[in-house]
PDB file of C-alpha atoms in Angstrom:
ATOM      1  CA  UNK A   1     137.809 253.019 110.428  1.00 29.00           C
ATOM      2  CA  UNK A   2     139.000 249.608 108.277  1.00 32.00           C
ATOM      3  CA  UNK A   3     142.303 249.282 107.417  1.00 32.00           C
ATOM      4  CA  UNK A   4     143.902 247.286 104.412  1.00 33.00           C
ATOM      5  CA  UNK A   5     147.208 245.298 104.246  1.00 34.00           C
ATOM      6  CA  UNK A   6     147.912 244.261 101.054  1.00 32.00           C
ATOM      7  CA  UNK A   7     150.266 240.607 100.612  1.00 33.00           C
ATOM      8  CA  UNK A   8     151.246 238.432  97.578  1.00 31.00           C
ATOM      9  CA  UNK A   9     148.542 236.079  98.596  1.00 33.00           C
ATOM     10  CA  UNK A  10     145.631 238.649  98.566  1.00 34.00           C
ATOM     11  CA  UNK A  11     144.788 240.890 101.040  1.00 33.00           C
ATOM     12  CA  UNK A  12     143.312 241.708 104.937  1.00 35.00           C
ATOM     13  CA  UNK A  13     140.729 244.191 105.164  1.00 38.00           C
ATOM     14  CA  UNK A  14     140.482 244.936 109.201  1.00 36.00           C
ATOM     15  CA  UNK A  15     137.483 246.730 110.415  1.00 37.00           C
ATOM     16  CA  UNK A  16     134.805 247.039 113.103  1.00 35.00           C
ATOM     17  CA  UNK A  17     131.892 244.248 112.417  1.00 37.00           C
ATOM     18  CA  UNK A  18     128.689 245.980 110.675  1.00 35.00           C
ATOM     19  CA  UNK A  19     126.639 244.653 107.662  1.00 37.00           C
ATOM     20  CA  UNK A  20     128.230 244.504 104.178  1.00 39.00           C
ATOM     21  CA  UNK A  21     125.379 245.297 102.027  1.00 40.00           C
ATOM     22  CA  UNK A  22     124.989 247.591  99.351  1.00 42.00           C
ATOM     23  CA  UNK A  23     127.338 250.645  99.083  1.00 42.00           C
ATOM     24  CA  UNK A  24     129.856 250.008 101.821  1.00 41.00           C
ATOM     25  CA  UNK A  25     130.413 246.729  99.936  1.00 42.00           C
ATOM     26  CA  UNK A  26     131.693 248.494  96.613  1.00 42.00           C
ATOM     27  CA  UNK A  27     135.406 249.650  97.226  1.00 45.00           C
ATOM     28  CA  UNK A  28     136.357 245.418  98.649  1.00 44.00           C
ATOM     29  CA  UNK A  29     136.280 245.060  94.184  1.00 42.00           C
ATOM     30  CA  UNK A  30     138.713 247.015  93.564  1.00 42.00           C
ATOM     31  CA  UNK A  31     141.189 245.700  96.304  1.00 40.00           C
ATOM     32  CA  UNK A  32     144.501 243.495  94.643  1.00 41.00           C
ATOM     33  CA  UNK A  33     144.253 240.143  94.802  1.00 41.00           C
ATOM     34  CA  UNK A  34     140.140 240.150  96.036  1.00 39.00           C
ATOM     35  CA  UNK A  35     138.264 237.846  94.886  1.00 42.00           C
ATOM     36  CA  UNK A  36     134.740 237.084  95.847  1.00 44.00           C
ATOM     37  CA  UNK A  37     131.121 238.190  96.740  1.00 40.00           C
ATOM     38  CA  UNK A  38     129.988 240.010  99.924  1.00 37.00           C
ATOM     39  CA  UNK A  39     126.950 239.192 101.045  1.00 35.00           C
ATOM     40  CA  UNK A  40     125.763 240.282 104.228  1.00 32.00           C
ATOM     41  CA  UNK A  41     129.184 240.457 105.659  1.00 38.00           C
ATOM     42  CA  UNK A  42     130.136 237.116 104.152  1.00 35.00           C
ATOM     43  CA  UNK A  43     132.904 236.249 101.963  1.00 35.00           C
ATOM     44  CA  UNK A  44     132.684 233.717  99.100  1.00 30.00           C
ATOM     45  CA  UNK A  45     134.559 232.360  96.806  1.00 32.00           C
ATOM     46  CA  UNK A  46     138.099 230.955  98.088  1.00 31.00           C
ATOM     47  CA  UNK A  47     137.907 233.600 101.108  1.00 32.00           C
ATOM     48  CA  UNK A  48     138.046 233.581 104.495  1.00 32.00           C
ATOM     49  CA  UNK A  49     136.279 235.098 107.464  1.00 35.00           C
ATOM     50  CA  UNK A  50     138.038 235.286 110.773  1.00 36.00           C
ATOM     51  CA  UNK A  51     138.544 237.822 113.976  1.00 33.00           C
ATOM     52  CA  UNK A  52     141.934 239.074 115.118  1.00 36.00           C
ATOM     53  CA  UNK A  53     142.672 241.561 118.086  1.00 34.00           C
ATOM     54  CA  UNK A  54     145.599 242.456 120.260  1.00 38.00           C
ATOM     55  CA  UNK A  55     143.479 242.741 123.150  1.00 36.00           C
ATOM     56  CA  UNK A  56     140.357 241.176 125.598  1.00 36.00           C
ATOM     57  CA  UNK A  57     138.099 244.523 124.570  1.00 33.00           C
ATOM     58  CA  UNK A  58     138.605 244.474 120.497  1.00 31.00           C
ATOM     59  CA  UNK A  59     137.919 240.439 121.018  1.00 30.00           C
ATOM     60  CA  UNK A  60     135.199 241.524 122.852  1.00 30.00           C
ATOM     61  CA  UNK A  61     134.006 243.586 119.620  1.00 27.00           C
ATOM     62  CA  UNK A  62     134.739 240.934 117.487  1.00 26.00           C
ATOM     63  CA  UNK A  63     136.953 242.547 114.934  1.00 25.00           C
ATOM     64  CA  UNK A  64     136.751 241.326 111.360  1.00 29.00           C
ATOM     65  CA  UNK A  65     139.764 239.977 109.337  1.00 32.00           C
ATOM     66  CA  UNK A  66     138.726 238.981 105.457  1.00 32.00           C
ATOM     67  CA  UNK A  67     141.539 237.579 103.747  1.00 34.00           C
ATOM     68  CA  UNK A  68     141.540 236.252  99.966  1.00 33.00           C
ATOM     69  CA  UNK A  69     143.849 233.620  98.859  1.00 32.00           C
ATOM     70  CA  UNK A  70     144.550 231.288  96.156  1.00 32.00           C
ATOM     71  CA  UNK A  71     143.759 227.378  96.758  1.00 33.00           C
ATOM     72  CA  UNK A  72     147.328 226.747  96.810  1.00 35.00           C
ATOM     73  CA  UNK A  73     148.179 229.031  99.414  1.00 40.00           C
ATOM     74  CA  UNK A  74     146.777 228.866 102.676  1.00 45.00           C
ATOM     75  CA  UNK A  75     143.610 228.209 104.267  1.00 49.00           C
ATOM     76  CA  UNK A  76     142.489 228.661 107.746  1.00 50.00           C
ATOM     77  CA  UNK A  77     141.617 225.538 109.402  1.00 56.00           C
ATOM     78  CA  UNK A  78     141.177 225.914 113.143  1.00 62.00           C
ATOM     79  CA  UNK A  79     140.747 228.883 115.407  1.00 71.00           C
ATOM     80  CA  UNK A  80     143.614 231.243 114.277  1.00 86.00           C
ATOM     81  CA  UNK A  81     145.815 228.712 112.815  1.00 95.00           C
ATOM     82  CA  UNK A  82     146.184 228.683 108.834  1.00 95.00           C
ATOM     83  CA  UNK A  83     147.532 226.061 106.909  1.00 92.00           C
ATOM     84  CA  UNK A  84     151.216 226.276 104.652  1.00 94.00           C
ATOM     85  CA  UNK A  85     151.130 224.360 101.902  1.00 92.00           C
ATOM     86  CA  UNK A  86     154.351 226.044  99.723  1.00 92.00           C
ATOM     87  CA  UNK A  87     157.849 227.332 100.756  1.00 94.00           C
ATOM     88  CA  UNK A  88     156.604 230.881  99.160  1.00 94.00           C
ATOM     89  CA  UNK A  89     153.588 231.027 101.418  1.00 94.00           C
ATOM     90  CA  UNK A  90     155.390 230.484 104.070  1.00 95.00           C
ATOM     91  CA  UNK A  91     158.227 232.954 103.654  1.00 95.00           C
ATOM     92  CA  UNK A  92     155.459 235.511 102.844  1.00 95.00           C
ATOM     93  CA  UNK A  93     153.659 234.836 106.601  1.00 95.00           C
ATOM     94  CA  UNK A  94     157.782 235.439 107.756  1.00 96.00           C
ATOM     95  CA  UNK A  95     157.796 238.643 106.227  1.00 95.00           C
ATOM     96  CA  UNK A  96     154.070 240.146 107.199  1.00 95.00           C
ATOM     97  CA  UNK A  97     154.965 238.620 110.930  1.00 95.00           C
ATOM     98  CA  UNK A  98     158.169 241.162 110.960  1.00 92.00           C
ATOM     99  CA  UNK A  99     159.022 240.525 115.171  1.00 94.00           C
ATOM    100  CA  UNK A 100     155.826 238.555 116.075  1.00 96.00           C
ATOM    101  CA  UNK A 101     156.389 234.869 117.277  1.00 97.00           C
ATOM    102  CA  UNK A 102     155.452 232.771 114.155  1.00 98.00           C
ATOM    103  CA  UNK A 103     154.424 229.366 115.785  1.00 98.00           C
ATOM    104  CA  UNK A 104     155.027 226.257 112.948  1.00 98.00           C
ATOM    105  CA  UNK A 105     153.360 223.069 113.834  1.00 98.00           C
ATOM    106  CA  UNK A 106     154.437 220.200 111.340  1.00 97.00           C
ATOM    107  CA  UNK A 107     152.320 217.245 111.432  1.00 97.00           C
ATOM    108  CA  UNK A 108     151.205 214.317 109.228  1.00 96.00           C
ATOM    109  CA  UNK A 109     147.960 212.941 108.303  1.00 94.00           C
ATOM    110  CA  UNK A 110     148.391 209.742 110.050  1.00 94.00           C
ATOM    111  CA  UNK A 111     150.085 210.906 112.728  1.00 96.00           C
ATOM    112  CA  UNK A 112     148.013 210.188 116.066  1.00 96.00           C
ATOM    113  CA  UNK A 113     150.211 212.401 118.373  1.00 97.00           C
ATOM    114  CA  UNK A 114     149.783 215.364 115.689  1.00 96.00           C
ATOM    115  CA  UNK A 115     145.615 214.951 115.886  1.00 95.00           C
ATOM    116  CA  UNK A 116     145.952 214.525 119.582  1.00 96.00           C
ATOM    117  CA  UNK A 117     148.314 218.212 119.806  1.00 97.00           C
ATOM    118  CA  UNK A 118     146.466 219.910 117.326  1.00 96.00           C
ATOM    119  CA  UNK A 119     143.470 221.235 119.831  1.00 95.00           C
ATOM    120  CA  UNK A 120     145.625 222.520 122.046  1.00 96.00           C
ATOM    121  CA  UNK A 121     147.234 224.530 119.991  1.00 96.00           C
ATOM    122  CA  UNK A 122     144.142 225.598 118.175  1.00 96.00           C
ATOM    123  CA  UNK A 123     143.238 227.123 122.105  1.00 95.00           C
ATOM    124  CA  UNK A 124     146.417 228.887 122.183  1.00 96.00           C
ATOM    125  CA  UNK A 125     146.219 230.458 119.038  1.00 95.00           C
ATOM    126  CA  UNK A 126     142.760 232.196 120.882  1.00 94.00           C
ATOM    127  CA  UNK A 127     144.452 232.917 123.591  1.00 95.00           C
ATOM    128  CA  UNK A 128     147.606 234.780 121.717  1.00 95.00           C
ATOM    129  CA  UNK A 129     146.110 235.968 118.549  1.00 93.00           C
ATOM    130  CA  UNK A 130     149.239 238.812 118.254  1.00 93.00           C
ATOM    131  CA  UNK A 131     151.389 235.417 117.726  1.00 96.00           C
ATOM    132  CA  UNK A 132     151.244 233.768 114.240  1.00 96.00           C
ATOM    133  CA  UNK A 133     150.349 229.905 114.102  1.00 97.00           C
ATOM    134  CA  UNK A 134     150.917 228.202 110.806  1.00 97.00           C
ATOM    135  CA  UNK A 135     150.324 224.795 110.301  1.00 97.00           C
ATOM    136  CA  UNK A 136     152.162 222.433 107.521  1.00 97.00           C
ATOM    137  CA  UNK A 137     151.140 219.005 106.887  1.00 96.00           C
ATOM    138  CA  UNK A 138     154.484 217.062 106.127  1.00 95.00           C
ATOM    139  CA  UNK A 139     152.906 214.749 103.394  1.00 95.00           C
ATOM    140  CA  UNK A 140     150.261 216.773 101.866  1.00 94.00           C
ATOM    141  CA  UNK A 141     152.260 217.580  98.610  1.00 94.00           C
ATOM    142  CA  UNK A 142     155.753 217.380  97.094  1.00 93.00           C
ATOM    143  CA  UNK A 143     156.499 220.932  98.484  1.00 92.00           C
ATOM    144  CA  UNK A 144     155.483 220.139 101.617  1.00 94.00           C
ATOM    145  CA  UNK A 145     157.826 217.294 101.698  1.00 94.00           C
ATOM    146  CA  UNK A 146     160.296 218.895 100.357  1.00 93.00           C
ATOM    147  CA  UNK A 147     160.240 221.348 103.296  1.00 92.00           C
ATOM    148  CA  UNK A 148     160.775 218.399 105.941  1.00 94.00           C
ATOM    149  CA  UNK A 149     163.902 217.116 103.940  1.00 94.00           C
ATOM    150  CA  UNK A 150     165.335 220.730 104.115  1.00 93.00           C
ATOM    151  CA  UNK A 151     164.598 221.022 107.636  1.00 93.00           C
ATOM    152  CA  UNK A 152     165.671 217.147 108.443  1.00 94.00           C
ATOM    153  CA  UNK A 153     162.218 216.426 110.301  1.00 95.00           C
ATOM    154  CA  UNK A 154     162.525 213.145 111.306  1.00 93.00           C
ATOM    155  CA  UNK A 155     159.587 213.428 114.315  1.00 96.00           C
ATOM    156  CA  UNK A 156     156.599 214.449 114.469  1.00 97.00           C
ATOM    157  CA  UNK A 157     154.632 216.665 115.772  1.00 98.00           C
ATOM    158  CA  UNK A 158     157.627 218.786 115.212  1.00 98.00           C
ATOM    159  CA  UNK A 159     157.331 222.695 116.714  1.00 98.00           C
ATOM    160  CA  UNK A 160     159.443 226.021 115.273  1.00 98.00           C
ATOM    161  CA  UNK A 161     159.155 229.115 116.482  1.00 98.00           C
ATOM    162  CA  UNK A 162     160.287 232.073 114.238  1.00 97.00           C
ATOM    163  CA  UNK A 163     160.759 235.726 114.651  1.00 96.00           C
ATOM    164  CA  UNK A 164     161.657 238.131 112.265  1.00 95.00           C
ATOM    165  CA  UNK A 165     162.336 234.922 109.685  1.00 95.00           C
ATOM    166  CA  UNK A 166     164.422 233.592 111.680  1.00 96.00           C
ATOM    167  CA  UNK A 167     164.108 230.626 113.840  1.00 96.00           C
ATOM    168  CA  UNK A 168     164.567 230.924 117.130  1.00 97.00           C
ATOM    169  CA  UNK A 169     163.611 227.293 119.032  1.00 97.00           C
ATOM    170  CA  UNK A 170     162.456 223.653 117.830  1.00 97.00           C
ATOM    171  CA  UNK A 171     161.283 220.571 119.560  1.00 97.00           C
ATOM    172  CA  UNK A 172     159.297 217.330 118.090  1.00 97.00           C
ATOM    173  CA  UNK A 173     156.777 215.619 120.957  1.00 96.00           C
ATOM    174  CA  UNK A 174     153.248 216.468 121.804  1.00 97.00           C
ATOM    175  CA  UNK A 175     153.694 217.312 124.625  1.00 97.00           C
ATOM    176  CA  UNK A 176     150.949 220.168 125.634  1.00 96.00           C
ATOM    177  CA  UNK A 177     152.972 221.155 129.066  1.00 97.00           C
ATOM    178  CA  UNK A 178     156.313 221.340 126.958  1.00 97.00           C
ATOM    179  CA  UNK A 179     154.673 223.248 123.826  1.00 97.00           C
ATOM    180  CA  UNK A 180     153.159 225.762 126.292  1.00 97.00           C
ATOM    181  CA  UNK A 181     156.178 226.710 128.581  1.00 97.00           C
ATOM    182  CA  UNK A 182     158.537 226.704 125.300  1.00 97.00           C
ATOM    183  CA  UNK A 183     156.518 229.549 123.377  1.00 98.00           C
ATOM    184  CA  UNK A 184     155.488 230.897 127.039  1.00 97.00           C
ATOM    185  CA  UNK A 185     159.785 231.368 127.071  1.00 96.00           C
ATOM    186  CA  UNK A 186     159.645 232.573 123.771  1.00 96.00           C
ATOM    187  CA  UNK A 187     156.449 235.115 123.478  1.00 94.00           C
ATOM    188  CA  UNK A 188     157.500 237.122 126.441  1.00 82.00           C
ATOM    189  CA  UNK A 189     161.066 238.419 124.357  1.00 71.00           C
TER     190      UNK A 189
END
């Protein structure tokens, strides 16, 4: 049985994998907020195809997650990490998250430390997919500057954890051993 969660940004249609052809394809059209073609269980259009689970046996199953968006919203750019690029996005990931960890990674575009970083937390986003990792690139637009100045980001890589909104823990390094045993310390409340 699919389920639907429906977001400012679009919406995430959850369901067991099977071919999207023909007449189970119909009812995605009139979802809010959809917008593409399904072809054969792809998305086009300014959509994304990923899988999400809670646990070893749905990953095993490979569960489907669809979600439309706008260009200026998010996209997903590694493993189960999406990409902020407005203050509004973000909030809205804060508010579907409710008590989940919420995992921020801000990095630059010329920042070697970021690229170096940015794997390794692309493998823990597989291994925790009922945390939510977000990714904001500090100089991509004014917004996303405008987000460093507000938070005073003066290094990066630069890590917050949030919960409920709220946030919860910071540190700046790229460090993989430090990243790991501060969300480790984190996850497990």
């Amino acid at each position: 049985m699919a389920s639907l969660v429906l977001g400012a940004s679009g919406a995430i249609v959850c369901g067991q994998p099977k071919e999207l052809t023909g007449s189970n394809t119909k009812g995605f059209n009139s979802i809010p907020g959809f917008r593409g073609q399904l072809s054969s269980g792809v998305l086009h259009d300014k959509c994304l195809l990923g899988f999400s689970s809670t646990s070893s046996t749905q990953r095993k199953h490979a569960w489907w997650i669809a979600r439309s968006v706008s260009e200026e919203a998010a996209t997903e750019i590694e493993g189960g990490v999406m990409e902020v690029e407005d203050e509004a996005t973000l909030e809205q990931y804060f508010r579907e998250a409710g008590d989940k960890l919420v995992v921020l990674d801000i990095s630059t575009k010329t920042c070697g430390p970021c690229k170096m970083i940015y794997p390794k937390l692309v493998k823990m986003s597989k291994e925790y997919p009922d945390a939510v990792f977000l990714k904001i690139m500090g100089d991509l637009n004014s917004g996303t500057r405008a987000l460093m100045r507000k938070w005073g980001v003066r290094a990066v890589p630069n890590f917050r954890f949030f919960r409920n909104g709220e946030l919860i823990h910071s540190h700046s390094g790229a460090n993989e051993d430090e990243l790991r045993r501060n969300f480790l310390a984190h996850y497990e409340k």
